[in-house]
Each structure stands twice: as C-alpha cells, then as structure tokens.
mmCIF file of C-alpha atoms in Angstrom:
data_model
loop_
_atom_site.group_PDB
_atom_site.id
_atom_site.type_symbol
_atom_site.label_atom_id
_atom_site.label_comp_id
_atom_site.label_asym_id
_atom_site.label_seq_id
_atom_site.Cartn_x
_atom_site.Cartn_y
_atom_site.Cartn_z
ATOM 1 C CA MET I 3 82.427 5.597 26.425
ATOM 2 C CA VAL I 4 78.899 6.853 25.960
ATOM 3 C CA ASN I 5 78.217 10.398 27.034
ATOM 4 C CA TRP I 6 74.911 10.089 28.922
ATOM 5 C CA ILE I 7 74.812 13.734 29.673
ATOM 6 C CA SER I 8 74.431 14.534 25.948
ATOM 7 C CA LEU I 9 71.597 12.027 25.640
ATOM 8 C CA ILE I 10 69.496 13.468 28.438
ATOM 9 C CA GLY I 11 68.037 16.131 26.112
ATOM 10 C CA PRO I 12 66.776 13.750 23.313
ATOM 11 C CA LEU I 13 65.470 11.225 25.817
ATOM 12 C CA ALA I 14 63.550 13.851 27.705
ATOM 13 C CA TYR I 15 62.079 15.128 24.382
ATOM 14 C CA LEU I 16 60.971 11.619 23.378
ATOM 15 C CA GLY I 17 59.439 11.067 26.820
ATOM 16 C CA ILE I 18 57.494 14.317 26.703
ATOM 17 C CA LEU I 19 56.390 13.598 23.130
ATOM 18 C CA ILE I 20 55.194 10.058 23.955
ATOM 19 C CA GLY I 21 53.442 11.244 27.133
ATOM 20 C CA SER I 22 51.623 14.115 25.303
ATOM 21 C CA LEU I 23 50.480 11.712 22.534
ATOM 22 C CA THR I 24 49.218 9.197 25.031
ATOM 23 C CA THR I 25 47.376 11.836 27.024
ATOM 24 C CA PHE I 26 45.830 13.306 23.809
ATOM 25 C CA SER I 27 44.744 9.775 22.612
ATOM 26 C CA SER I 28 43.115 8.912 25.967
ATOM 27 C CA LEU I 29 41.328 12.197 26.194
ATOM 28 C CA TYR I 30 40.136 11.932 22.544
ATOM 29 C CA ARG I 31 38.806 8.408 23.102
ATOM 30 C CA ALA I 32 37.035 9.413 26.292
ATOM 31 C CA ARG I 33 35.489 12.389 24.590
ATOM 32 C CA LYS I 34 34.417 10.314 21.587
ATOM 33 C CA ALA I 35 32.904 7.666 23.843
ATOM 34 C CA ALA I 36 31.052 10.287 25.793
ATOM 35 C CA LYS I 37 29.759 11.857 22.599
ATOM 36 C CA SER I 38 28.706 8.455 21.250
ATOM 37 C CA ALA I 39 26.875 7.716 24.508
ATOM 38 C CA SER I 40 25.053 11.091 24.290
ATOM 39 C CA LEU I 41 23.829 10.367 20.787
ATOM 40 C CA ALA I 42 20.194 9.398 20.310
ATOM 41 C CA PRO I 43 19.699 5.703 19.806
ATOM 42 C CA TRP I 44 18.971 4.446 16.262
ATOM 43 C CA PHE I 45 16.165 2.123 17.393
ATOM 44 C CA PRO I 46 13.453 2.664 20.056
ATOM 45 C CA PRO I 47 13.689 0.661 23.293
ATOM 46 C CA HIS I 48 13.685 -3.097 22.812
ATOM 47 C CA LEU I 49 10.370 -3.950 24.497
ATOM 48 C CA GLN I 50 10.560 -7.721 23.740
ATOM 49 C CA ARG I 51 14.023 -8.002 25.226
ATOM 50 C CA ASN I 52 12.893 -6.179 28.352
ATOM 51 C CA ILE I 53 9.901 -8.502 28.762
ATOM 52 C CA TYR I 54 12.128 -11.581 28.382
ATOM 53 C CA LEU I 55 14.604 -10.289 30.944
ATOM 54 C CA SER I 56 11.798 -9.418 33.360
ATOM 55 C CA LEU I 57 10.380 -12.951 33.065
ATOM 56 C CA LEU I 58 13.857 -14.498 33.433
ATOM 57 C CA HIS I 59 14.669 -12.644 36.628
ATOM 58 C CA LEU I 60 11.222 -12.872 38.217
ATOM 59 C CA ASP I 61 11.778 -13.581 41.900
ATOM 60 C CA GLN I 62 8.377 -12.911 43.297
ATOM 61 C CA PRO I 63 7.628 -15.158 46.312
ATOM 62 C CA SER I 64 4.595 -17.385 46.354
ATOM 63 C CA PRO I 65 1.812 -16.364 48.748
ATOM 64 C CA THR I 66 1.481 -19.931 50.064
ATOM 65 C CA SER I 67 5.173 -20.725 50.477
ATOM 66 C CA ASP I 68 8.562 -18.947 50.689
ATOM 67 C CA LYS I 69 9.707 -20.396 47.355
ATOM 68 C CA PRO I 70 9.770 -17.927 44.475
ATOM 69 C CA ILE I 71 7.421 -18.406 41.541
ATOM 70 C CA THR I 72 9.167 -20.021 38.588
ATOM 71 C CA VAL I 73 8.153 -19.064 35.089
ATOM 72 C CA PRO I 74 7.532 -22.090 32.840
ATOM 73 C CA ASP I 75 10.043 -22.768 30.073
ATOM 74 C CA SER I 76 7.309 -22.546 27.406
ATOM 75 C CA ILE I 77 6.640 -18.915 28.350
ATOM 76 C CA LEU I 78 10.348 -18.123 28.339
ATOM 77 C CA LYS I 79 10.755 -19.761 24.929
ATOM 78 C CA ALA I 80 7.804 -17.811 23.519
ATOM 79 C CA ALA I 81 9.222 -14.564 24.908
ATOM 80 C CA LEU I 82 12.694 -15.321 23.514
ATOM 81 C CA LEU I 83 11.102 -16.136 20.124
ATOM 82 C CA ARG I 84 9.305 -12.785 20.154
ATOM 83 C CA ARG I 85 12.618 -11.108 20.934
ATOM 84 C CA ALA I 86 14.289 -12.879 17.995
ATOM 85 C CA THR I 87 11.438 -11.783 15.724
ATOM 86 C CA GLU I 88 11.940 -8.157 16.615
ATOM 87 C CA ASP I 89 15.664 -8.666 16.064
ATOM 88 C CA ILE I 90 14.881 -9.909 12.520
ATOM 89 C CA HIS I 91 12.990 -6.711 11.800
ATOM 90 C CA ARG I 92 15.874 -4.608 13.048
ATOM 91 C CA ILE I 93 18.488 -6.548 11.060
ATOM 92 C CA ILE I 94 16.460 -5.991 7.875
ATOM 93 C CA SER I 95 16.256 -2.317 8.637
ATOM 94 C CA VAL I 96 19.974 -2.033 9.279
ATOM 95 C CA ARG I 97 20.943 -3.859 6.130
ATOM 96 C CA SER I 98 18.636 -1.904 3.932
ATOM 97 C CA ALA I 99 19.787 1.474 5.328
ATOM 98 C CA LYS I 100 23.552 0.787 5.350
ATOM 99 C CA GLN I 101 24.224 1.171 1.605
ATOM 100 C CA ALA I 102 22.074 4.263 1.203
ATOM 101 C CA LEU I 103 23.589 5.884 4.308
ATOM 102 C CA SER I 104 27.133 5.181 3.197
ATOM 103 C CA THR I 105 26.397 6.718 -0.202
ATOM 104 C CA LEU I 106 24.969 9.838 1.378
ATOM 105 C CA LEU I 107 27.902 10.075 3.737
ATOM 106 C CA ALA I 108 30.407 9.863 0.806
ATOM 107 C CA ARG I 109 28.547 12.610 -0.932
ATOM 108 C CA GLY I 110 28.478 14.818 2.216
ATOM 109 C CA SER I 111 24.701 14.825 2.419
ATOM 110 C CA VAL I 112 24.696 13.567 6.039
ATOM 111 C CA GLY I 113 26.929 14.401 8.984
ATOM 112 C CA ASP I 114 29.288 12.155 10.857
ATOM 113 C CA GLU I 115 26.982 12.093 13.840
ATOM 114 C CA LEU I 116 24.362 10.159 12.019
ATOM 115 C CA TRP I 117 26.913 7.672 10.817
ATOM 116 C CA GLN I 118 28.226 7.139 14.383
ATOM 117 C CA ARG I 119 24.634 6.453 15.494
ATOM 118 C CA PHE I 120 24.252 3.858 12.796
ATOM 119 C CA LEU I 121 27.563 2.123 13.536
ATOM 120 C CA ARG I 122 26.640 1.935 17.202
ATOM 121 C CA ALA I 123 23.236 0.408 16.364
ATOM 122 C CA GLU I 124 24.934 -2.130 14.129
ATOM 123 C CA LYS I 125 27.290 -3.115 16.851
ATOM 124 C CA GLU I 126 24.432 -3.434 19.313
ATOM 125 C CA MET I 127 22.597 -5.694 16.991
ATOM 126 C CA GLU I 128 25.580 -8.014 16.673
ATOM 127 C CA GLU I 129 25.835 -8.249 20.451
ATOM 128 C CA GLU I 130 22.057 -8.792 20.594
ATOM 129 C CA LEU I 131 22.204 -11.754 18.133
ATOM 130 C CA LYS I 132 24.945 -13.421 20.197
ATOM 131 C CA ASP I 133 22.953 -12.962 23.406
ATOM 132 C CA VAL I 134 19.811 -14.467 21.880
ATOM 133 C CA VAL I 135 21.804 -17.530 20.601
ATOM 134 C CA GLN I 136 23.269 -18.036 24.085
ATOM 135 C CA GLU I 137 19.890 -17.775 25.745
ATOM 136 C CA ALA I 138 18.362 -20.247 23.239
ATOM 137 C CA ASN I 139 21.052 -22.761 23.871
ATOM 138 C CA ALA I 140 20.516 -22.382 27.576
ATOM 139 C CA LEU I 141 16.857 -23.080 27.279
ATOM 140 C CA ALA I 142 17.092 -25.972 24.814
ATOM 141 C CA PRO I 143 20.174 -27.689 23.348
ATOM 142 C CA ASN I 144 21.111 -26.601 19.831
ATOM 143 C CA TRP I 145 18.087 -24.277 19.613
ATOM 144 C CA GLY I 146 20.345 -21.363 18.864
ATOM 145 C CA THR I 147 21.030 -22.690 15.332
ATOM 146 C CA THR I 148 17.290 -22.720 14.382
ATOM 147 C CA ILE I 149 15.728 -19.938 16.465
ATOM 148 C CA PHE I 150 16.332 -17.178 13.891
ATOM 149 C CA GLN I 151 14.909 -19.360 11.141
ATOM 150 C CA SER I 152 11.668 -19.804 13.178
ATOM 151 C CA ALA I 153 11.716 -16.028 13.967
ATOM 152 C CA ASN I 154 12.106 -15.235 10.239
ATOM 153 C CA GLU I 155 9.074 -17.339 9.388
ATOM 154 C CA MET I 156 7.071 -15.557 12.101
ATOM 155 C CA ALA I 157 8.169 -12.191 10.809
ATOM 156 C CA THR I 158 7.258 -13.057 7.250
ATOM 157 C CA ASN I 159 3.848 -14.359 8.380
ATOM 158 C CA ALA I 160 3.230 -11.177 10.295
ATOM 159 C CA VAL I 161 4.067 -9.069 7.260
ATOM 160 C CA ILE I 162 1.785 -11.114 4.982
ATOM 161 C CA ARG I 163 -1.046 -10.945 7.494
ATOM 162 C CA LYS I 164 -0.673 -7.228 7.792
ATOM 163 C CA ARG I 165 -0.661 -6.891 3.988
ATOM 164 C CA VAL I 166 -3.825 -8.998 3.705
ATOM 165 C CA GLU I 167 -5.582 -6.847 6.265
ATOM 166 C CA GLU I 168 -4.676 -3.723 4.350
ATOM 167 C CA VAL I 169 -5.922 -5.191 1.112
ATOM 168 C CA GLN I 170 -9.141 -6.245 2.751
ATOM 169 C CA ALA I 171 -9.669 -2.761 4.210
ATOM 170 C CA GLN I 172 -8.910 -1.179 0.804
ATOM 171 C CA ALA I 173 -11.221 -3.642 -0.931
ATOM 172 C CA LYS I 174 -14.111 -2.551 1.352
ATOM 173 C CA VAL I 175 -13.455 1.088 0.379
ATOM 174 C CA ASP I 176 -13.255 0.250 -3.317
ATOM 175 C CA ARG I 177 -16.435 -1.760 -3.142
ATOM 176 C CA GLU I 178 -18.380 1.178 -1.596
ATOM 177 C CA TRP I 179 -16.906 3.458 -4.268
ATOM 178 C CA TRP I 180 -17.838 1.018 -7.038
ATOM 179 C CA ASP I 181 -21.418 0.631 -5.768
ATOM 180 C CA GLN I 182 -21.830 4.409 -5.632
ATOM 181 C CA LYS I 183 -20.350 4.750 -9.087
ATOM 182 C CA ARG I 184 -22.579 2.035 -10.558
ATOM 183 C CA GLU I 185 -25.739 3.597 -9.016
ATOM 184 C CA THR I 186 -24.799 6.953 -10.414
ATOM 185 C CA THR I 187 -24.156 5.540 -13.862
ATOM 186 C CA ARG I 188 -27.386 3.601 -13.734
ATOM 187 C CA THR I 189 -29.369 6.707 -12.808
ATOM 188 C CA GLU I 190 -27.832 8.745 -15.649
ATOM 189 C CA PHE I 191 -28.501 5.908 -18.111
ATOM 190 C CA MET I 192 -32.111 5.679 -17.113
ATOM 191 C CA LYS I 193 -32.537 9.402 -17.518
ATOM 192 C CA GLU I 194 -31.138 9.240 -21.034
ATOM 193 C CA LEU I 195 -33.591 6.334 -21.823
ATOM 194 C CA ASN I 196 -36.521 8.293 -20.513
ATOM 195 C CA ILE I 197 -35.523 11.347 -22.594
ATOM 196 C CA ASP I 198 -35.151 9.195 -25.770
ATOM 197 C CA ALA I 199 -38.586 7.556 -25.063
ATOM 198 C CA GLU I 200 -40.277 10.932 -24.675
ATOM 199 C CA LYS I 201 -38.720 12.157 -27.917
ATOM 200 C CA GLY I 202 -39.949 9.091 -29.731
ATOM 201 C CA ALA I 203 -43.451 9.500 -28.340
ATOM 202 C CA ASP I 204 -43.592 13.141 -29.489
ATOM 203 C CA LYS I 205 -42.554 12.147 -33.044
ATOM 204 C CA GLY I 206 -45.236 9.378 -33.176
ATOM 205 C CA GLY I 207 -47.970 11.764 -32.106
ATOM 206 C CA ASP I 208 -47.017 14.267 -34.792
ATOM 207 C CA LYS I 209 -47.324 11.586 -37.501
ATOM 208 C CA GLY I 210 -50.677 10.327 -36.242
ATOM 209 C CA THR I 211 -52.328 13.786 -36.277
ATOM 210 C CA GLY I 212 -51.066 14.796 -39.748
ATOM 211 C CA THR I 213 -53.682 16.105 -42.394
ATOM 212 C CA SER I 214 -54.306 14.235 -45.600
ATOM 213 C CA THR I 215 -53.848 15.915 -48.942
ATOM 214 C CA PRO I 216 -56.456 15.499 -51.666
ATOM 215 C CA ALA I 217 -55.413 13.774 -54.907
ATOM 216 C CA THR I 218 -56.831 14.481 -58.300
ATOM 217 C CA VAL I 219 -57.861 11.493 -60.372
ATOM 218 C CA SER I 220 -58.513 12.266 -64.039
ATOM 219 C CA ARG I 221 -60.623 10.156 -66.310
ATOM 220 C CA PRO I 222 -58.640 8.415 -69.032
ATOM 221 C CA LEU I 223 -58.999 9.315 -72.660
ATOM 222 C CA THR I 224 -62.204 8.340 -74.460
ATOM 223 C CA ALA I 225 -62.410 6.302 -77.548
ATOM 224 C CA GLY I 226 -62.445 9.490 -79.707
ATOM 225 C CA GLY I 227 -59.136 10.545 -78.368
ATOM 226 C CA GLU I 228 -60.553 13.491 -76.393
ATOM 227 C CA LYS I 229 -60.259 13.968 -72.705
ATOM 228 C CA GLY I 230 -63.285 13.813 -70.559
ATOM 229 C CA SER I 231 -64.936 17.031 -69.481
ATOM 230 C CA ASP I 232 -64.091 18.777 -66.274
ATOM 231 C CA GLU I 233 -67.178 17.313 -64.682
ATOM 232 C CA ASP I 234 -65.562 13.888 -64.839
ATOM 233 C CA THR I 235 -62.787 14.994 -62.550
ATOM 234 C CA VAL I 236 -63.109 13.368 -59.037
ATOM 235 C CA LEU I 237 -61.324 14.371 -55.839
ATOM 236 C CA VAL I 238 -60.088 11.440 -53.780
ATOM 237 C CA GLU I 239 -58.668 11.558 -50.334
ATOM 238 C CA SER I 240 -55.100 10.210 -50.205
ATOM 239 C CA GLY I 241 -55.689 8.407 -46.941
ATOM 240 C CA GLY I 242 -56.229 5.005 -48.599
ATOM 241 C CA PRO I 243 -55.708 3.217 -51.912
ATOM 242 C CA ALA I 244 -58.219 3.493 -54.663
ATOM 243 C CA THR I 245 -59.632 0.029 -55.403
ATOM 244 C CA PRO I 246 -61.185 -0.886 -58.774
ATOM 245 C CA GLY I 247 -64.606 -1.261 -57.208
ATOM 246 C CA GLY I 248 -64.261 1.674 -54.910
ATOM 247 C CA THR I 249 -65.615 5.193 -54.850
ATOM 248 C CA VAL I 250 -64.022 6.345 -58.124
ATOM 249 C CA GLY I 251 -65.452 3.470 -60.119
ATOM 250 C CA LYS I 252 -68.981 4.051 -58.744
ATOM 251 C CA ALA I 253 -68.897 7.787 -59.448
ATOM 252 C CA SER I 254 -67.782 7.255 -62.999
ATOM 253 C CA ALA I 255 -70.500 4.725 -63.626
ATOM 254 C CA LYS I 256 -73.206 7.113 -62.317
ATOM 255 C CA LYS I 257 -72.023 9.935 -64.533
ATOM 256 C CA ARG I 258 -72.022 7.707 -67.612
ATOM 257 C CA LYS I 259 -75.530 6.624 -66.889
ATOM 258 C CA GLY I 260 -76.650 10.217 -66.573
ATOM 259 C CA LYS I 261 -75.152 11.139 -69.911
ATOM 260 C CA LYS I 262 -76.877 8.268 -71.654
#
C-alpha cells in the first residue's frame, strides 16, 4: 500500500518549483516583449505602405450621391508597386547589414539591444512581404509572383537614374574647373611667349648696332722679294668683302702711278 502522506512533501515541492518556473518565464517574456516594443525601430515609418492603406480604406462620400468614392484599381496597383519598391530597398539594406552586425556582435563591439532591433526589423520585413503578396493577388490573379520582379526593376532604374544625375552634376563642376584651368594655363603660356619674344628682340638690336673693326690689308711681296713700304698699307672696313675691283685695287693702282 502506498503511503500518500510521505509523498505529500515531494509533490508539494515539485508543484512549487513548476509554478515558480512558469511565473518567472511568463514575467521574463512579458518584460522582454515590453523592452522590444520600447526599442527604436530599425527603419523609419513606411510612407508608401501608409499611402496604400489610406487609398484602400478611403470611404469619403461623394458630394452628389451617398455612395462612397471608389479608388480605381490602377491607382491601387501603382501604390502597391511603390510599396513593393520600398520593400526591395529595405530587404537589400537588411541583407547587407546582417553579416556585418553578426560579426560585430560576436566580437562584442555592439550590444544585444541593437541586435534585438535588427531581428525585429527582419521579422517585420518578412510579414510585410507576405502582406504585399496577398494584396497583389487580391488586386490581380497571380500578380503576387511577379510584383517583386517589377519592383526590383523599378528600384534598379531609380538607382541608375540617380547615379546618372550625380555624374551629370559632377561633370558640370569638372567642366567649369577644366575651363578655368585651361584659361590659366593659356595665360601663363602667352606670358612666357611674350617674354621670350622680348628677349629675342633685345638680342637682335644689340647685333644690329655693333661697331665694325678695321682690318689691315698688306701689299704682297714685290718682284724683288721685298715688302712694300708702309705707305702701301691700306685700312679697310670689315663691314663688307673686298672685291678685286674694289677700293683696295684702285688705291694700289693710284700709288703705283704716282711712283712711276
């Protein structure tokens, strides 16, 4: 026969232990949920989602009738597509930051609070993608399978267009800098050419105004083997060549006639 009185103590201990663990677990989860809710969001408010939901639940009555104004499906599709495009940007941001953030968390460079914010943002993005697919299928059959492909193309096009605008703006700045640099270089080059031209002109003037040096022309030896007298010596300017029929020949002829 089992002695139940002896089992009251162990059963009471197990009941108290299980109750305390359950209470602690519930309080810990509630505190963790409250702490996670108080954390700052990872992303700013989703403006495109808010616009889509506002258009979807627009119940403004018409001024001419009591029927509410219905938003066309084309506008709803465009708003949902913009919402999906914003989701693409956020997905890329989450995927690119996850590996780096996990590495920093393993090294202890960031706190657990930042990691909790990231995990909550990742979970919110998963729910957002599911919601977008459901809304797309509600607007058009099987559109949920291709909406993110179209949104990805729109996001890529927006990035390329933004990059082209940045390049064009930078090209305008570079063009102005290049024009200024070319004008400065041209001015300096022209100054150097003017200085070289002035130096060349000064050297040419000095050569043109130079004085001529007299050259002494001696009479050749006579038939007797003796030099002519000092009177036969003639001074000739070195400015031009002495021709056979020039001044020296005429002076020598006159002197010979006088001696005869």
